[in-house]
Amino acid sequence: MRTQVAIIGAGPSGLLLSQLLDLAGIDSVVLERQSRAHVEGRIRAGVLEDQFQALLRRAGVGARMDAEGQIHDGIAIARGDRSLRIDLAGPTGGRRVCIWGQTELTRDLFAVREARGGAVLDEAADVALHGIGEERPWVTFRRGGVEGRIDCDFIAGCDGFHGVSRRSIASGRLETWERVYPFGWLGVLSETPPVSPELIYAGHARGFALCSMRSAGLSRYYLQVPGGTDPGDWPDARFWDELRARLPEAAAAALVTGPSIEKSVAPLRSFVAGPMRHGRLFLAGDAAHIVPPTGAKGLNLAGSDIHYLSAALIAWYGTGDTEGLEGYSERAMARVWKAQRFSWWMTRLLHRFSEDPPFDRRLQAAEFDFLAGSQAAQAALAENYVGLPY
Ligand SMILES: Cc1cc2nc3c(=O)[nH]c(=O)nc-3n(C[C@H](O)[C@H](O)[C@H](O)COP(=O)(O)OP(=O)(O)OC[C@H]3O[C@@H](n4cnc5c(N)ncnc54)[C@H](O)[C@@H]3O)c2cc1C
């Protein structure tokens, strides 16, 4: 089989790239290790920056998001019983985020690729990348017991943190930077009305909590838990009691609880691998970087990578212009590092770091006080939360 761009991974990065390329008349094949049903069922991110919303509209997958997503122009940052509303729209010239689940977005992307006859080969095992330093790379895989080979001009490694693409780069050619946190987030999805119309990020001596949502009748809540926590140790009643204990009083009193329909633990990690280009291989999204979810940046960074990469490939196929491809890594990584900084800052502001000496605890309290008293600090938070420019 021959295509122009072989794309590894059918997460948001891979599917969005294949769709944007298709709209520009560029052929691609997406190889996905899991089944389509598995990928569509994953509960992950849910806060979309306005530029990512615009990118989805441009890709022809904005209709359901615009009809059913919720536009938010503020978030709450709490510490104990103090709660502070951060106005997102005012200091950013009216920019807002949209609450639209990654699950829904992924379904729309799969549907549009199917409707346009796009090749998305799921349940592809043993994907291997070859000749990434050469002009004609190729990819091999096994599907339904049959060996396959795709010859291509470029490979896009969109296969997430645990994928094969980053690992295909010769050792010594890739630099990595990493911070692993000693805690994770225990997430619960429940068919209950959200406790508040806006997200609440709550710092507390017992640990961080987040009140988020997917829709008017579907809530997503998180608790900071120690690394290695088994969700099985957290029956619903224990989860709700602990969440109430970490929220400001008014929010705790308003919390409506119900049976969880999903419960899982996500570890927290900050990670960057660069450069994001090696010969004919381009890394994008979680394959190249992970942020702790506190700043809601993971999915949005996948969006900005795909914005840069799709534009670069379209320019190359259209006019032979190599500038976009040559500058891809530097451009994408500049934005990634700023999002890393913001995600780290939000994580540091709100989580309980058990190893912190008292001095650091006082700094954390001072950081919140400063934020509460400074319009400039609140504007900086808002600017980062709605997303730095592409
Ligand atoms: C549990 C969890 C919760 C999260 N919560 C949030 C959140 O609240 N907010 C936020 O902003 N971000 C969150 N994120 C991050 C966000 O979901 C990711 O940033 C986003 O999914 C990145 O998209 P991607 O397409 O780059 O990678 P992925 O979505 O990981 O997609 C990669 C795809 O590649 C496939 N793949 C892997 N290996 C291979 C292989 N060898 N061959 C073929 N295919 C392969 C995978 O099956 C997957 O479908 C969360 C992530 C996780 C894991």
Coordinates of C-alpha atoms and ligand atoms in Angstrom, one line a residue:
M1 CA 0.0 0.0 0.0
R2 CA 1.2 3.5 -0.7
T3 CA 0.1 6.8 0.8
Q4 CA 1.5 10.3 1.2
V5 CA 1.5 10.5 5.1
A6 CA 1.4 7.4 7.3
I7 CA -0.1 8.4 10.7
I8 CA 0.5 6.3 13.7
G9 CA -2.3 6.5 16.3
A10 CA -6.0 7.4 16.0
G11 CA -6.3 9.7 19.0
P12 CA -7.3 13.3 18.5
S13 CA -3.8 14.2 17.0
G14 CA -3.8 11.5 14.4
L15 CA -7.5 11.7 13.3
L16 CA -7.4 15.5 13.1
L17 CA -4.2 15.5 11.1
S18 CA -5.7 13.0 8.6
Q19 CA -8.8 15.1 8.3
L20 CA -7.0 18.4 7.7
L21 CA -4.7 16.7 5.2
D22 CA -7.6 15.2 3.4
L23 CA -9.4 18.6 3.1
A24 CA -6.2 19.8 1.4
G25 CA -6.2 16.8 -1.0
I26 CA -3.4 14.9 0.8
D27 CA -3.7 11.2 1.2
S28 CA -3.0 9.5 4.5
V29 CA -3.5 6.1 6.3
V30 CA -4.0 6.0 10.1
L31 CA -2.8 2.9 11.9
E32 CA -4.3 2.4 15.4
R33 CA -3.4 -0.4 17.9
Q34 CA -6.7 -0.5 19.7
S35 CA -10.2 -1.1 18.4
R36 CA -12.3 2.0 17.3
A37 CA -14.8 1.2 20.1
H38 CA -12.0 1.3 22.7
V39 CA -10.6 4.6 21.5
E40 CA -14.1 6.2 21.3
G41 CA -14.9 5.0 24.8
R42 CA -11.9 6.6 26.6
I43 CA -12.8 9.3 29.1
R44 CA -10.1 12.0 29.1
A45 CA -9.9 15.7 28.5
G46 CA -12.8 18.1 28.3
V47 CA -11.7 21.8 28.2
L48 CA -11.0 23.2 24.7
E49 CA -9.2 26.5 24.1
D50 CA -10.9 28.8 21.5
Q51 CA -8.1 28.3 18.9
F52 CA -8.6 24.5 19.2
Q53 CA -12.4 25.1 18.7
A54 CA -11.6 27.1 15.6
L55 CA -9.3 24.3 14.3
L56 CA -12.1 21.7 14.8
R57 CA -14.5 23.9 12.9
R58 CA -12.0 24.3 10.1
A59 CA -11.7 20.5 10.0
G60 CA -15.5 20.2 9.7
V61 CA -16.0 18.7 13.1
G62 CA -17.3 21.7 15.0
A63 CA -21.1 21.4 14.5
R64 CA -21.9 19.1 17.5
M65 CA -19.4 21.0 19.7
D66 CA -21.0 24.3 18.9
A67 CA -24.5 22.9 19.4
E68 CA -23.9 20.9 22.6
G69 CA -20.7 22.2 24.1
Q70 CA -20.8 24.7 27.0
I71 CA -19.0 28.0 26.7
H72 CA -17.3 29.1 29.9
D73 CA -15.9 32.5 30.6
G74 CA -14.7 31.9 34.1
I75 CA -13.3 29.3 36.6
A76 CA -13.1 29.3 40.4
I77 CA -9.8 28.8 42.2
A78 CA -10.3 27.9 45.9
R79 CA -8.1 27.4 48.9
G80 CA -9.8 26.0 51.9
D81 CA -13.0 28.1 52.2
R82 CA -11.8 31.0 50.2
S83 CA -12.9 31.0 46.6
L84 CA -11.8 33.3 43.8
R85 CA -13.5 33.7 40.5
I86 CA -11.0 34.1 37.6
D87 CA -12.6 36.0 34.7
L88 CA -11.3 34.4 31.5
A89 CA -13.1 36.6 29.0
G90 CA -12.5 40.1 30.4
P91 CA -8.7 40.2 30.4
T92 CA -8.4 38.3 27.1
G93 CA -10.6 40.4 24.9
G94 CA -13.6 38.0 25.1
R95 CA -11.8 34.7 24.7
R96 CA -13.6 31.7 26.2
V97 CA -13.1 27.9 26.6
C98 CA -15.6 25.2 25.6
I99 CA -16.5 22.2 27.7
W100 CA -16.7 19.4 25.2
G101 CA -15.5 15.9 26.0
Q102 CA -12.5 14.3 24.2
T103 CA -14.8 11.3 23.9
E104 CA -17.3 13.2 21.8
L105 CA -14.7 14.9 19.8
T106 CA -13.0 11.6 19.0
R107 CA -16.4 10.1 17.9
D108 CA -16.9 13.1 15.5
L109 CA -13.4 12.7 14.1
F110 CA -13.9 8.9 13.5
A111 CA -17.3 9.6 11.9
V112 CA -16.0 12.3 9.5
R113 CA -13.1 10.2 8.5
E114 CA -15.4 7.3 7.8
A115 CA -17.9 9.5 5.8
R116 CA -15.0 10.8 3.6
G117 CA -13.7 7.3 3.0
G118 CA -10.5 7.9 5.0
A119 CA -8.3 4.9 5.8
V120 CA -8.2 4.3 9.6
L121 CA -7.0 0.8 10.2
D122 CA -7.7 -0.1 13.8
E123 CA -6.5 -3.2 15.7
A124 CA -3.2 -2.9 13.9
A125 CA -0.5 -4.8 15.8
D126 CA 3.3 -4.7 15.8
V127 CA 3.5 -1.3 14.0
A128 CA 7.1 -0.6 13.1
L129 CA 8.7 2.4 11.5
H130 CA 11.5 2.1 8.9
G131 CA 13.7 4.4 7.0
I132 CA 12.8 7.6 8.9
G133 CA 16.1 9.1 7.9
E134 CA 15.5 8.3 4.2
E135 CA 13.3 10.0 1.5
R136 CA 10.9 7.0 1.3
P137 CA 10.1 5.7 4.8
W138 CA 7.7 2.9 5.3
V139 CA 5.7 1.3 8.1
T140 CA 4.9 -2.4 8.7
F141 CA 2.2 -3.9 10.8
R142 CA 0.0 -6.9 11.3
R143 CA -3.8 -6.8 11.1
G144 CA -6.2 -9.8 11.3
G145 CA -3.2 -12.1 11.1
V146 CA -2.0 -10.5 7.8
E147 CA 1.3 -8.6 7.5
G148 CA 1.0 -5.1 5.9
R149 CA 3.3 -2.5 4.6
I150 CA 2.7 1.2 3.8
D151 CA 5.2 3.2 1.8
C152 CA 4.9 6.9 2.3
D153 CA 6.6 10.3 2.1
F154 CA 6.3 11.2 5.8
I155 CA 5.3 9.5 9.1
A156 CA 3.4 11.3 11.7
G157 CA 4.0 9.8 15.2
C158 CA 0.6 10.6 16.9
D159 CA 0.6 7.5 19.1
G160 CA 0.7 8.9 22.6
F161 CA 3.1 8.6 25.4
H162 CA 3.4 4.8 25.2
G163 CA 3.5 4.6 21.4
V164 CA 6.2 3.2 19.1
S165 CA 7.1 6.3 17.2
R166 CA 9.2 8.1 19.8
R167 CA 11.0 4.8 20.6
S168 CA 11.9 4.4 16.9
I169 CA 14.3 7.3 17.1
A170 CA 17.9 6.3 17.5
S171 CA 19.2 6.7 21.0
G172 CA 21.2 9.8 21.6
R173 CA 19.2 11.8 19.0
L174 CA 16.4 12.6 21.3
E175 CA 16.6 14.6 24.5
T176 CA 13.9 14.2 27.2
W177 CA 12.9 16.2 30.2
E178 CA 10.7 14.7 32.8
R179 CA 9.1 15.2 36.2
V180 CA 7.0 12.5 37.8
Y181 CA 4.7 13.5 40.6
P182 CA 4.2 11.3 43.7
F183 CA 0.4 11.5 43.3
G184 CA -2.3 11.0 40.7
W185 CA -5.9 12.0 40.1
L186 CA -8.8 9.7 41.0
G187 CA -11.6 10.6 38.6
V188 CA -15.3 9.9 38.8
L189 CA -17.9 10.4 36.1
S190 CA -21.5 10.6 37.4
E191 CA -24.8 11.3 35.9
T192 CA -25.5 14.2 38.3
P193 CA -25.8 17.9 37.7
P194 CA -22.5 19.7 38.2
V195 CA -22.0 21.3 41.6
S196 CA -21.3 24.7 39.9
P197 CA -21.8 26.1 36.4
E198 CA -18.0 26.8 36.3
L199 CA -15.1 24.5 37.1
I200 CA -13.8 24.7 40.6
Y201 CA -10.1 24.0 41.2
A202 CA -9.7 23.5 44.9
G203 CA -6.5 23.5 46.9
H204 CA -6.8 22.0 50.4
A205 CA -4.6 20.7 53.2
R206 CA -6.1 17.2 52.5
G207 CA -5.1 17.5 48.8
F208 CA -6.4 18.9 45.5
A209 CA -9.9 18.5 44.1
L210 CA -11.4 19.5 40.8
C211 CA -15.1 19.8 40.0
S212 CA -15.6 19.6 36.2
M213 CA -18.3 18.5 33.9
R214 CA -19.2 17.2 30.5
S215 CA -22.8 18.5 30.2
A216 CA -25.7 19.8 32.3
G217 CA -26.4 16.2 33.5
L218 CA -22.9 14.7 33.6
S219 CA -20.2 15.7 36.1
R220 CA -16.6 14.8 36.3
Y221 CA -14.8 15.1 39.7
Y222 CA -11.2 14.4 40.6
L223 CA -9.3 14.0 43.9
Q224 CA -5.5 14.1 44.3
V225 CA -4.5 10.6 45.6
P226 CA -1.1 9.0 46.3
G227 CA 0.7 7.3 43.5
G228 CA -0.3 3.7 43.1
T229 CA -3.9 4.2 44.5
D230 CA -6.3 1.4 43.5
P231 CA -9.7 2.9 42.5
G232 CA -11.2 -0.3 44.0
D233 CA -10.3 1.2 47.5
W234 CA -12.6 4.1 46.8
P235 CA -16.2 3.1 47.0
D236 CA -18.5 6.0 45.9
A237 CA -19.4 7.0 49.4
R238 CA -15.8 7.4 50.4
F239 CA -15.1 9.5 47.2
W240 CA -18.1 11.9 47.8
D241 CA -17.1 12.3 51.5
E242 CA -13.6 13.2 50.7
L243 CA -14.6 15.5 47.9
R244 CA -17.0 17.4 50.2
A245 CA -14.1 17.7 52.8
R246 CA -11.9 19.4 50.2
L247 CA -14.4 21.9 48.7
P248 CA -15.3 25.3 50.1
E249 CA -18.4 25.0 52.4
A250 CA -20.9 26.4 49.9
A251 CA -19.9 24.0 47.2
A252 CA -19.8 21.1 49.5
A253 CA -23.3 21.8 50.6
A254 CA -24.5 22.1 47.0
L255 CA -22.9 18.8 45.8
V256 CA -25.3 16.4 44.3
T257 CA -24.0 12.8 44.5
G258 CA -25.0 9.7 42.6
P259 CA -23.5 6.4 41.5
S260 CA -20.3 6.6 39.6
I261 CA -20.4 5.4 36.0
E262 CA -16.6 5.5 35.6
K263 CA -13.8 5.6 38.1
S264 CA -10.1 5.6 37.3
V265 CA -6.7 6.9 38.4
A266 CA -4.5 8.9 36.1
P267 CA -0.8 9.4 37.1
L268 CA 0.6 13.0 36.8
R269 CA 3.6 13.6 34.8
S270 CA 5.4 16.5 33.0
F271 CA 7.4 15.2 30.0
V272 CA 8.9 16.7 26.9
A273 CA 10.9 14.9 24.2
G274 CA 12.7 16.9 21.5
P275 CA 13.4 17.7 18.7
M276 CA 9.9 16.7 17.5
R277 CA 11.3 16.0 14.0
H278 CA 13.7 13.3 13.0
G279 CA 14.2 13.0 9.2
R280 CA 10.8 12.1 7.8
L281 CA 9.2 11.4 11.2
F282 CA 7.3 14.1 13.0
L283 CA 6.1 13.6 16.6
A284 CA 2.8 15.3 17.7
G285 CA 0.7 15.4 20.8
D286 CA 1.3 13.1 23.7
A287 CA 3.9 11.2 21.7
A288 CA 6.2 14.2 22.4
H289 CA 4.9 15.7 25.6
I290 CA 2.7 15.2 28.6
V291 CA 1.5 17.8 31.0
P292 CA -0.2 17.3 34.4
P293 CA -3.9 18.0 33.6
T294 CA -4.2 20.8 36.1
G295 CA -4.0 23.5 33.4
A296 CA -6.2 21.6 30.9
K297 CA -3.5 21.7 28.3
G298 CA -2.8 18.1 27.1
L299 CA -5.4 17.9 24.4
N300 CA -5.0 21.6 23.5
L301 CA -1.3 21.0 22.9
A302 CA -2.1 18.2 20.6
G303 CA -4.3 20.7 18.7
S304 CA -1.5 23.3 18.3
D305 CA 1.0 20.6 17.2
I306 CA -1.4 19.5 14.5
H307 CA -2.1 23.0 13.4
Y308 CA 1.7 23.5 12.8
L309 CA 2.3 20.1 11.3
S310 CA -0.8 20.1 8.9
A311 CA 0.2 23.6 7.7
A312 CA 3.8 22.5 7.1
L313 CA 2.8 19.4 5.1
I314 CA 0.1 21.3 3.1
A315 CA 2.7 23.9 2.2
W316 CA 5.3 21.2 1.2
Y317 CA 2.8 19.4 -1.0
G318 CA 1.4 22.6 -2.4
T319 CA 4.5 24.6 -3.3
G320 CA 7.5 22.5 -2.2
D321 CA 8.1 25.0 0.7
T322 CA 10.2 23.3 3.3
E323 CA 10.2 26.1 5.9
G324 CA 7.2 24.8 7.8
L325 CA 8.7 21.3 8.1
E326 CA 12.1 22.6 9.1
G327 CA 10.7 25.0 11.7
Y328 CA 8.0 22.6 13.0
S329 CA 9.9 21.3 16.0
E330 CA 11.1 24.7 17.2
R331 CA 7.6 26.3 16.7
A332 CA 5.7 23.5 18.5
M333 CA 8.2 23.1 21.3
A334 CA 8.2 26.8 22.1
R335 CA 4.4 26.6 22.8
V336 CA 4.8 23.2 24.6
W337 CA 7.3 24.7 27.1
K338 CA 5.1 27.6 27.9
A339 CA 2.2 25.2 28.5
Q340 CA 4.5 23.1 30.7
R341 CA 5.3 26.1 32.7
F342 CA 1.7 27.0 33.2
S343 CA 0.6 23.4 34.0
W344 CA 3.5 23.1 36.5
W345 CA 2.5 26.5 38.1
M346 CA -1.2 25.4 38.5
T347 CA -0.1 22.0 39.9
R348 CA 2.2 23.7 42.4
L349 CA -0.4 26.2 43.4
L350 CA -3.1 23.7 44.2
H351 CA -1.7 20.3 45.2
R352 CA -0.5 19.1 48.5
F353 CA 3.2 18.1 48.1
S354 CA 3.7 15.9 51.2
E355 CA 7.4 16.4 51.1
D356 CA 7.2 20.2 51.2
P357 CA 9.0 21.9 54.1
P358 CA 6.9 24.5 56.0
F359 CA 8.6 27.2 54.1
D360 CA 7.3 26.0 50.8
R361 CA 3.8 25.6 52.3
R362 CA 3.9 29.3 53.3
L363 CA 5.0 30.2 49.7
Q364 CA 2.0 28.3 48.3
A365 CA -0.3 30.3 50.6
A366 CA 1.4 33.5 49.6
E367 CA 1.0 32.6 45.9
F368 CA -2.8 32.2 46.4
D369 CA -3.0 35.5 48.3
F370 CA -1.0 37.3 45.6
L371 CA -3.4 35.9 43.0
A372 CA -6.4 36.9 45.0
G373 CA -5.1 40.5 45.3
S374 CA -3.6 41.1 41.8
Q375 CA -5.6 41.8 38.7
A376 CA -2.4 41.3 36.7
A377 CA -1.8 37.8 38.1
Q378 CA -5.4 36.9 37.4
A379 CA -5.1 38.2 33.9
A380 CA -2.0 36.1 33.4
L381 CA -3.8 33.0 34.6
A382 CA -6.7 33.8 32.2
E383 CA -4.3 34.4 29.3
N384 CA -2.7 31.0 29.8
Y385 CA -5.9 29.1 30.5
V386 CA -7.7 30.2 27.3
G387 CA -4.4 29.4 25.4
L388 CA -1.3 31.2 24.2
P389 CA -1.5 32.2 20.5
Y390 CA -0.5 29.6 17.8
Ligands
LIG1 C1 -6.4 9.1 31.7 C2 -6.2 10.4 31.1 C3 -6.9 11.6 31.5 C4 -6.6 12.8 30.8 N1 -7.3 13.9 31.3 C5 -7.0 15.1 30.7 C6 -7.7 16.2 31.1 O1 -8.5 16.2 32.0 N2 -7.4 17.4 30.4 C7 -6.4 17.5 29.4 O2 -6.2 18.5 28.9 N3 -5.8 16.4 29.0 C8 -6.1 15.2 29.6 N4 -5.4 14.1 29.2 C9 -4.5 14.2 28.1 C10 -5.2 14.2 26.8 O3 -6.2 13.2 26.8 C11 -4.1 13.9 25.7 O4 -3.3 15.0 25.7 C12 -4.7 13.7 24.3 O5 -5.4 12.5 24.3 C13 -3.5 13.7 23.3 O6 -4.0 13.2 22.1 P1 -3.0 12.3 21.2 O7 -3.8 12.0 20.0 O8 -1.7 13.0 21.0 O9 -2.7 11.0 22.0 P2 -3.7 9.8 22.5 O10 -5.0 10.3 22.7 O11 -3.0 9.1 23.6 O12 -3.8 8.9 21.2 C14 -2.7 8.1 20.8 C15 -3.3 6.9 20.0 O13 -2.2 6.1 19.6 C16 -2.5 4.7 19.8 N5 -1.3 3.9 19.8 C17 -0.4 3.8 20.9 N6 0.6 3.0 20.5 C18 0.4 2.6 19.3 C19 1.1 1.7 18.4 N7 2.2 1.1 18.8 N8 0.6 1.5 17.2 C20 -0.6 2.2 16.8 N9 -1.3 3.0 17.6 C21 -0.8 3.2 18.8 C22 -3.3 4.7 21.1 O14 -4.1 3.6 21.2 C23 -4.1 6.0 20.9 O15 -5.4 5.8 20.3 C24 -5.7 12.9 29.8 C25 -5.0 11.7 29.4 C26 -5.2 10.5 30.0 C27 -4.4 9.3 29.6

